[in-house]
Coordinates of C-alpha atoms in Angstrom, one line a residue:
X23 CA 116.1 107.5 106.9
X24 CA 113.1 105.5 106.1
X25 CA 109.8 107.7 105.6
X26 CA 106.8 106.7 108.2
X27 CA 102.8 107.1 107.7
X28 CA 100.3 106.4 109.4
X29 CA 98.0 104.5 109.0
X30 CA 97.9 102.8 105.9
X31 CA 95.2 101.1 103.4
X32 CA 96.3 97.6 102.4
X33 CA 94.3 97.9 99.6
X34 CA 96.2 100.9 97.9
X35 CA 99.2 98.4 97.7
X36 CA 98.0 94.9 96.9
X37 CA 96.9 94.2 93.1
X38 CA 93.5 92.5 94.1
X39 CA 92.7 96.0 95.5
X40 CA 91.6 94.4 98.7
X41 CA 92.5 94.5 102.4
X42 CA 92.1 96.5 105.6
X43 CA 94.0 99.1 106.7
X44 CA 97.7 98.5 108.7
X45 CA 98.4 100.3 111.9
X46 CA 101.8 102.0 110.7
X47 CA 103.9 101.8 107.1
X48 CA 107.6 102.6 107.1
X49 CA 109.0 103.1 103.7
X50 CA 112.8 101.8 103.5
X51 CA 114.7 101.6 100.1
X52 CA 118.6 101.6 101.2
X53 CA 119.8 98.0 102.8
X54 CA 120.7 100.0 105.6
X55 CA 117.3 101.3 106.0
X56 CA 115.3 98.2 105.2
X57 CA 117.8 96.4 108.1
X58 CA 116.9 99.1 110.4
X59 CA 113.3 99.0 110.4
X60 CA 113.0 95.6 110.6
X61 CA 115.2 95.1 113.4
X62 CA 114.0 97.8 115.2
X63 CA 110.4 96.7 115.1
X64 CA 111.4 93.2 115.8
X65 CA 113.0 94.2 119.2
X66 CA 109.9 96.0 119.6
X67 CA 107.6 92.7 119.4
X68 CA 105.9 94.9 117.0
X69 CA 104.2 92.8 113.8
X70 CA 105.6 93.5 110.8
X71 CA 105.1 92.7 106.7
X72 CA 107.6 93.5 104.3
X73 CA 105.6 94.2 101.4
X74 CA 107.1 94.7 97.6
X75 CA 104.6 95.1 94.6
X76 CA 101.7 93.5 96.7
X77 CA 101.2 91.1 94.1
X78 CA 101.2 87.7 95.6
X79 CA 99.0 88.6 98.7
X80 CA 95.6 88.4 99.9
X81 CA 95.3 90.5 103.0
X82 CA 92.0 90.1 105.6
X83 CA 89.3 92.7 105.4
X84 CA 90.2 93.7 109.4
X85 CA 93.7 94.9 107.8
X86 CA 97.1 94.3 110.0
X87 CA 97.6 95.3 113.3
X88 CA 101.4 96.1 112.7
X89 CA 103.8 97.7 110.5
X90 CA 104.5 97.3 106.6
X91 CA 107.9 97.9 105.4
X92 CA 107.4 98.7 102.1
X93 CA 110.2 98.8 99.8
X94 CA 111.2 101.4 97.8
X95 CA 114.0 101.9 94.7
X96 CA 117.6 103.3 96.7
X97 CA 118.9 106.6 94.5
X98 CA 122.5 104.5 94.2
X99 CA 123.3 101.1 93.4
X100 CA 120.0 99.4 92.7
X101 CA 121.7 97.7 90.0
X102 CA 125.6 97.1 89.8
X103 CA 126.7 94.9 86.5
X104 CA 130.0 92.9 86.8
X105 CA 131.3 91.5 83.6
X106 CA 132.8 88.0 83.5
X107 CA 134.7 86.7 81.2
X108 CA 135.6 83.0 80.6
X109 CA 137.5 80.6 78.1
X110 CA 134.2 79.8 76.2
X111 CA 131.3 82.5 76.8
X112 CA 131.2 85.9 78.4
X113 CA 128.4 86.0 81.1
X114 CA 127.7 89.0 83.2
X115 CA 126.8 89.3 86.7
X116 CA 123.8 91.8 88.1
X117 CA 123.3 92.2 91.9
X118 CA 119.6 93.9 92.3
X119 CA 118.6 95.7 95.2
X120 CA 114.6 94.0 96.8
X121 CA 113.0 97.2 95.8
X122 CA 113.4 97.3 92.1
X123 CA 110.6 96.4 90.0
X124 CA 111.1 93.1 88.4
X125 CA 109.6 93.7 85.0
X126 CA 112.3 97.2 84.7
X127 CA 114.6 94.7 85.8
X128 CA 113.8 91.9 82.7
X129 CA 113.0 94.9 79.9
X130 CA 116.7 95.9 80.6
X131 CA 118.1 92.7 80.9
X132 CA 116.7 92.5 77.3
X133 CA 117.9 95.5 76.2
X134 CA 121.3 94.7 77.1
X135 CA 121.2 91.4 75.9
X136 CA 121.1 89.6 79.3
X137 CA 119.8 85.9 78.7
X138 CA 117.8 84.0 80.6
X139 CA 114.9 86.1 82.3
X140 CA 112.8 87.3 79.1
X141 CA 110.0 84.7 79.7
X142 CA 109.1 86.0 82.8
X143 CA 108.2 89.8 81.3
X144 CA 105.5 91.3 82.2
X145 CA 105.2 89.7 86.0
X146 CA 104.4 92.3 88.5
X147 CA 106.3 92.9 91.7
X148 CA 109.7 93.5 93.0
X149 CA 113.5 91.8 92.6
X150 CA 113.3 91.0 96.4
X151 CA 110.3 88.6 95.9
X152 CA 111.0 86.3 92.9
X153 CA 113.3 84.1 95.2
X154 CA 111.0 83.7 97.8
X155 CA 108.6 81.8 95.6
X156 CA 111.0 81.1 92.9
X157 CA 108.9 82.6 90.2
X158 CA 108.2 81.0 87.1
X159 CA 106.5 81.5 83.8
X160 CA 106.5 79.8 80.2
X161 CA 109.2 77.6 80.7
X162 CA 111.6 79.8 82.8
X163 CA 112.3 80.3 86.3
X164 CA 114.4 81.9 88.7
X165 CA 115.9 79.7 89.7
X166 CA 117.6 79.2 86.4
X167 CA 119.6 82.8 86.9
X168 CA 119.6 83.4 90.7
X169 CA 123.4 82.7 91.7
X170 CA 123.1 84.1 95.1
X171 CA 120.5 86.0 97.4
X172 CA 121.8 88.4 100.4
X173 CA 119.1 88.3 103.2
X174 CA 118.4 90.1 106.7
X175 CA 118.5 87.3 109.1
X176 CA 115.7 88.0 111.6
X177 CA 116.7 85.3 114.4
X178 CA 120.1 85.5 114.0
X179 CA 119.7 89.3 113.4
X180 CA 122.3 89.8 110.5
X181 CA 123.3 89.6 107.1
X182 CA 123.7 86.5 105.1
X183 CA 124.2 85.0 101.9
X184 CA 122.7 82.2 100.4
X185 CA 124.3 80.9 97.0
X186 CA 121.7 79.2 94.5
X187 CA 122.4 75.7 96.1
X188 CA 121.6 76.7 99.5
X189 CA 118.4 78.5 98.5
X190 CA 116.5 75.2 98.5
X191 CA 114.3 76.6 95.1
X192 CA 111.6 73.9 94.2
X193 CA 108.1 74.5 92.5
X194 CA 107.2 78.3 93.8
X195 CA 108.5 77.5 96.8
X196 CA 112.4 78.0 98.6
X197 CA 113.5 78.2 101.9
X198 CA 112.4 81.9 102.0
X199 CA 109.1 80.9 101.6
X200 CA 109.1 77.9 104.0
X201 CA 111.7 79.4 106.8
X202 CA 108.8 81.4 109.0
X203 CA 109.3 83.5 111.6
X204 CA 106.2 84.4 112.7
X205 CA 102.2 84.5 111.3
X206 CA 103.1 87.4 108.7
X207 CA 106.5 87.1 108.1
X208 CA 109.4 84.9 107.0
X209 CA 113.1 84.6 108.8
X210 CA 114.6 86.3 106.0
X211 CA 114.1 89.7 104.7
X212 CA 115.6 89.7 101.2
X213 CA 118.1 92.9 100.7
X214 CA 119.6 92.2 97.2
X215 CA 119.4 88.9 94.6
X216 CA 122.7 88.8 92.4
X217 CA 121.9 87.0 88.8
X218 CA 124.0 85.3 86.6
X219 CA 123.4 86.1 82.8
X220 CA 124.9 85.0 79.5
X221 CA 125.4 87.4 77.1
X222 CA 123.9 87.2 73.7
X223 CA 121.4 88.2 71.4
X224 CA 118.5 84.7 71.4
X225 CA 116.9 83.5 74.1
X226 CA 117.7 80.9 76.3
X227 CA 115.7 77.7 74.1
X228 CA 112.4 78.3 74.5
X229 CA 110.4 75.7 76.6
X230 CA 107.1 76.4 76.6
X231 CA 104.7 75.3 73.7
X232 CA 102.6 78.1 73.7
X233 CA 105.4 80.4 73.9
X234 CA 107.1 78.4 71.0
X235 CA 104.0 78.4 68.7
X236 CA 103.4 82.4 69.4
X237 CA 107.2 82.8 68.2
X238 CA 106.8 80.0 65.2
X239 CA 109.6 78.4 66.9
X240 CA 109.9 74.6 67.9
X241 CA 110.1 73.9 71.6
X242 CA 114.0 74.3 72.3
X243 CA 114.0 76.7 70.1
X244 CA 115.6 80.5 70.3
X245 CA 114.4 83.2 69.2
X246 CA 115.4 87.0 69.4
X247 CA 114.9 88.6 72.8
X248 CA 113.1 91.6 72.4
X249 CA 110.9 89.2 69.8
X250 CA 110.3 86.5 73.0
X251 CA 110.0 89.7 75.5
X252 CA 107.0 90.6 72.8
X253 CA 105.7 87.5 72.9
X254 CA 105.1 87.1 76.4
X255 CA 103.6 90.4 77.0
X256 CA 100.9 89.3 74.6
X257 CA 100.1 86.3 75.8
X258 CA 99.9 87.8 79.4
X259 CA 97.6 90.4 78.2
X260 CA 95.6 87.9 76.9
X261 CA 95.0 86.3 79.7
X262 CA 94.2 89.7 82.1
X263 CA 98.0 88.9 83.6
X264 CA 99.7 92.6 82.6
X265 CA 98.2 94.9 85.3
X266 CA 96.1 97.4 83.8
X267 CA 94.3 99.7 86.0
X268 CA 90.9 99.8 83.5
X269 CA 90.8 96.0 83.4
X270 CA 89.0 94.1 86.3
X271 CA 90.5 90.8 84.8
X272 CA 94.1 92.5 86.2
X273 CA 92.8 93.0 89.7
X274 CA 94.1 89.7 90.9
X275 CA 96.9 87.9 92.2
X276 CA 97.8 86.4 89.2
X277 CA 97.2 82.6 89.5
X278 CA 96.0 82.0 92.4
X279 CA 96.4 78.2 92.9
X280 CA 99.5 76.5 91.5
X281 CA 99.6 73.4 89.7
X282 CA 99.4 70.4 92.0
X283 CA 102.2 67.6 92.0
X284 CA 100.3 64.3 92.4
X285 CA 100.4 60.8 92.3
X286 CA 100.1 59.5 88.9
X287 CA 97.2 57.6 89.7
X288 CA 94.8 61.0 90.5
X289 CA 95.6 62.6 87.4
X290 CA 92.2 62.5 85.3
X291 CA 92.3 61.0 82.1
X292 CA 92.7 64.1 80.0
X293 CA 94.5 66.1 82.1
X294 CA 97.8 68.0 81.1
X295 CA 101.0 65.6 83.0
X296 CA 104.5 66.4 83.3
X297 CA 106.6 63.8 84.6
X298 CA 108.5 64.7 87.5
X299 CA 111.9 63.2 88.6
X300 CA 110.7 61.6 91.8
X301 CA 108.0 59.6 90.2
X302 CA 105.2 62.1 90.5
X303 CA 103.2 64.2 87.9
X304 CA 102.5 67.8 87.6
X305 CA 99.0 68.3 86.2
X306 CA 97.2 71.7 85.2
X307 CA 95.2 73.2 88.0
X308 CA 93.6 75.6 85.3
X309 CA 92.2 72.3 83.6
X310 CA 91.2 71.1 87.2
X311 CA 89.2 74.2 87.7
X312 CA 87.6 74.2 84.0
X313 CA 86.5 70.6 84.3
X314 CA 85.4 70.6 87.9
X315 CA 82.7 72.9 86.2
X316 CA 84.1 76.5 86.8
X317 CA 84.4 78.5 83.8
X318 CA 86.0 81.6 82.8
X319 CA 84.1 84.1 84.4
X320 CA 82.3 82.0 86.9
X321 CA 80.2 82.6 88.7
X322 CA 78.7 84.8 86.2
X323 CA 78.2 89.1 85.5
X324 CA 77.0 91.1 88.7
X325 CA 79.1 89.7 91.2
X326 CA 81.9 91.5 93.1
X327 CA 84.4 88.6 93.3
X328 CA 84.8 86.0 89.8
X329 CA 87.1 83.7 87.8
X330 CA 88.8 86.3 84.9
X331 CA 87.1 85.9 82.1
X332 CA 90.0 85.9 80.4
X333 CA 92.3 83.0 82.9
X334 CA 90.5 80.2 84.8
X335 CA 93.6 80.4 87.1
X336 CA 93.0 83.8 88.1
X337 CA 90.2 85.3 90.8
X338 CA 89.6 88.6 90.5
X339 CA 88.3 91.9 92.3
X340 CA 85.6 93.6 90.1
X341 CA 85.3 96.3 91.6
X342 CA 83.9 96.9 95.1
X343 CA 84.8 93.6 96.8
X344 CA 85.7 92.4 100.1
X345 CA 88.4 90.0 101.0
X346 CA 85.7 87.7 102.2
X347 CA 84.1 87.6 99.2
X348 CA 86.8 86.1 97.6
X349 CA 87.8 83.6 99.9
X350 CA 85.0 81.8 99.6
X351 CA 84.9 81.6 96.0
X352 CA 88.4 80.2 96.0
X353 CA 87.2 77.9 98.8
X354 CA 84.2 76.6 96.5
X355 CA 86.7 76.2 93.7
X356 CA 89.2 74.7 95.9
X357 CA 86.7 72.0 97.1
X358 CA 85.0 71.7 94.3
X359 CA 87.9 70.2 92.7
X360 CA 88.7 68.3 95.4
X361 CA 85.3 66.4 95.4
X362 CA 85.7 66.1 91.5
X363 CA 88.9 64.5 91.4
X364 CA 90.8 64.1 95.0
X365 CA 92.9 66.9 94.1
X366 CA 93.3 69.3 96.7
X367 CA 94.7 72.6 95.4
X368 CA 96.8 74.9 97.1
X369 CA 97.0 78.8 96.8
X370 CA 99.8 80.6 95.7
X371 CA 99.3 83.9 97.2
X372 CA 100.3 84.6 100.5
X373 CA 97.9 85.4 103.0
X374 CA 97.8 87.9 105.7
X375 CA 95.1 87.8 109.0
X376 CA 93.2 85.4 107.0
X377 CA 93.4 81.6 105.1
X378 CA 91.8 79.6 102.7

């Protein structure tokens, strides 16, 4: 049965440290348990956040007056491997229960020689998460592995399963992100993502050029896994991105705004561009930020809210900060920008009893 506490202190379980306190916090691992707390506040009308690593959210000072479900690891099947065999490769398929920890799930996926997720070490979070935003880093996403995604259907109160097509994965974004179902919450609770691996011992061809230069590779490249696994870490760690509980440039949500998609005509000359295949360009909101006259570090030492010094992309807690605090930084960043180059920037994390 899932374990209940009350009440509970939001900023205990997010990685920016902040938030107010939530009325009640059920802790459900089993899919069994996760479907029955969520149904059974639902036909309560009582709020309710299903909350993973706390990674990706910014949660209001006056807290949440509701429930969190957080999710916890089941003792039995949080990870059953199916091996598949066909004419030409040998590829293996991993269902993952929501609660698992995404990194355990990528340093074993390396270990085994599982292809296709070791660019995104060192992310914080849980399984249940990364297809709600499709997460990405250093060339890899998701997206690229996901083959289906088995969800708690809160309108239609039941189980379902979405396969990769139906998922509707775009730039951090899919329909379990976009499909709401009320202010805190989204329609679908995710119970399990199954992942479709090749075997092997390289990577999948590298596709990021810092990644590729920190390997000596070329870009489309492969490299070892544990060696690209390595890699990653230290480029995370040098940029305050692998949580570390004595670092203030970790107390963040990682990258708080995500890369704006724009008509070619705003991108400053300059600026990073990526092509996109409907005509539009992807430019660097890091650069944005940098050039809009926000620094590393910004606003400066003695604050309680700043820019790492470390990762222009990334606001941090430095100790002792309110939620506030740092919503109006990103607001001055955000607008900022916007009055520099017409580029309005969005946030990345999720927010709760609060917005930017």
């Amino acid at each position: 049965m899932p374990e209940h506490s009350v009440p509970a202190r939001l900023a205990d379980r997010t990685t920016l440290r902040l938030g107010g306190p939530a009325a009640a916090l059920v802790t459900a691992a089993t899919e069994d348990e996760i479907i029955a707390a969520v149904d059974a506040l639902d036909a309560a009308g009582t709020p309710l956040l299903v909350l993973g690593g706390g990674s990706n959210l910014v949660v209001a000072d006056e807290g949440f007056d509701g429930t969190v479900v957080a999710l916890g690891v089941p003792d039995r099947d949080a990870v059953t491997v199916t091996e598949e065999s066909g004419p030409d490769d040998h590829h293996v398929e991993v269902t993952v229960a929501a609660g698992v920890v995404w990194d355990d799930l990528v340093a074993r996926a390396v270990a085994e020689g599982w292809v296709g997720v070791e660019a995104l070490s060192g992310i914080p979070g849980t399984v249940g998460a990364t297809p709600i935003q499709n997460v990405g880093a250093y060339g890899q996403e998701v997206a690229q592995t996901v083959r289906r995604v088995r969800v708690w259907d809160r309108r239609l109160r039941g189980v379902r399963t979405f396969d990769a097509a139906d998922c509707a994965f775009g730039y951090r974004t899919s329909r379990f992100k976009r499909d709401r179902f009320d202010a805190a919450g989204g329609r679908h609770v995710v119970l399990s993502v199954t992942f479709g691996f090749a075997r092997g011992e390289l990577s999948a061809p590298v596709a990021y050029a810092e990644l590729a230069r920190s390997l000596g590779v070329e870009v489309g490249a492969s490299a070892p896994l544990a060696e690209v696994r390595a890699a990653v870490l230290g480029l995370r760690r040098g940029k305050g991105m692998v949580l570390d509980a004595a670092d203030h440039d970790t107390w963040s949500a990682g990258s708080f705004f995500t890369n704006p998609v724009v008509d070619p005509a705003l991108v400053p000359e300059g600026a990073p561009a990526y092509p996109q295949p409907d005509g539009t360009v992807k430019t660097s909101a890091a650069w944005l930020i940098d050039h809009a006259g926000y620094a590393k570090g910004y606003p400066g030492d003695g604050g309680t809210v700043s820019l790492s010094t470390k990762h222009t992309l990334a606001l941090t807690n430095r100790g002792g900060a309110a939620t506030s605090e740092l919503l109006a930084l990103a607001r001055e960043i955000r607008d900022g920008v916007l009055e520099r180059y017409g580029i309005e920037l969005e946030n990345e994390p999720v927010t709760l009893g609060c917005q930017l």
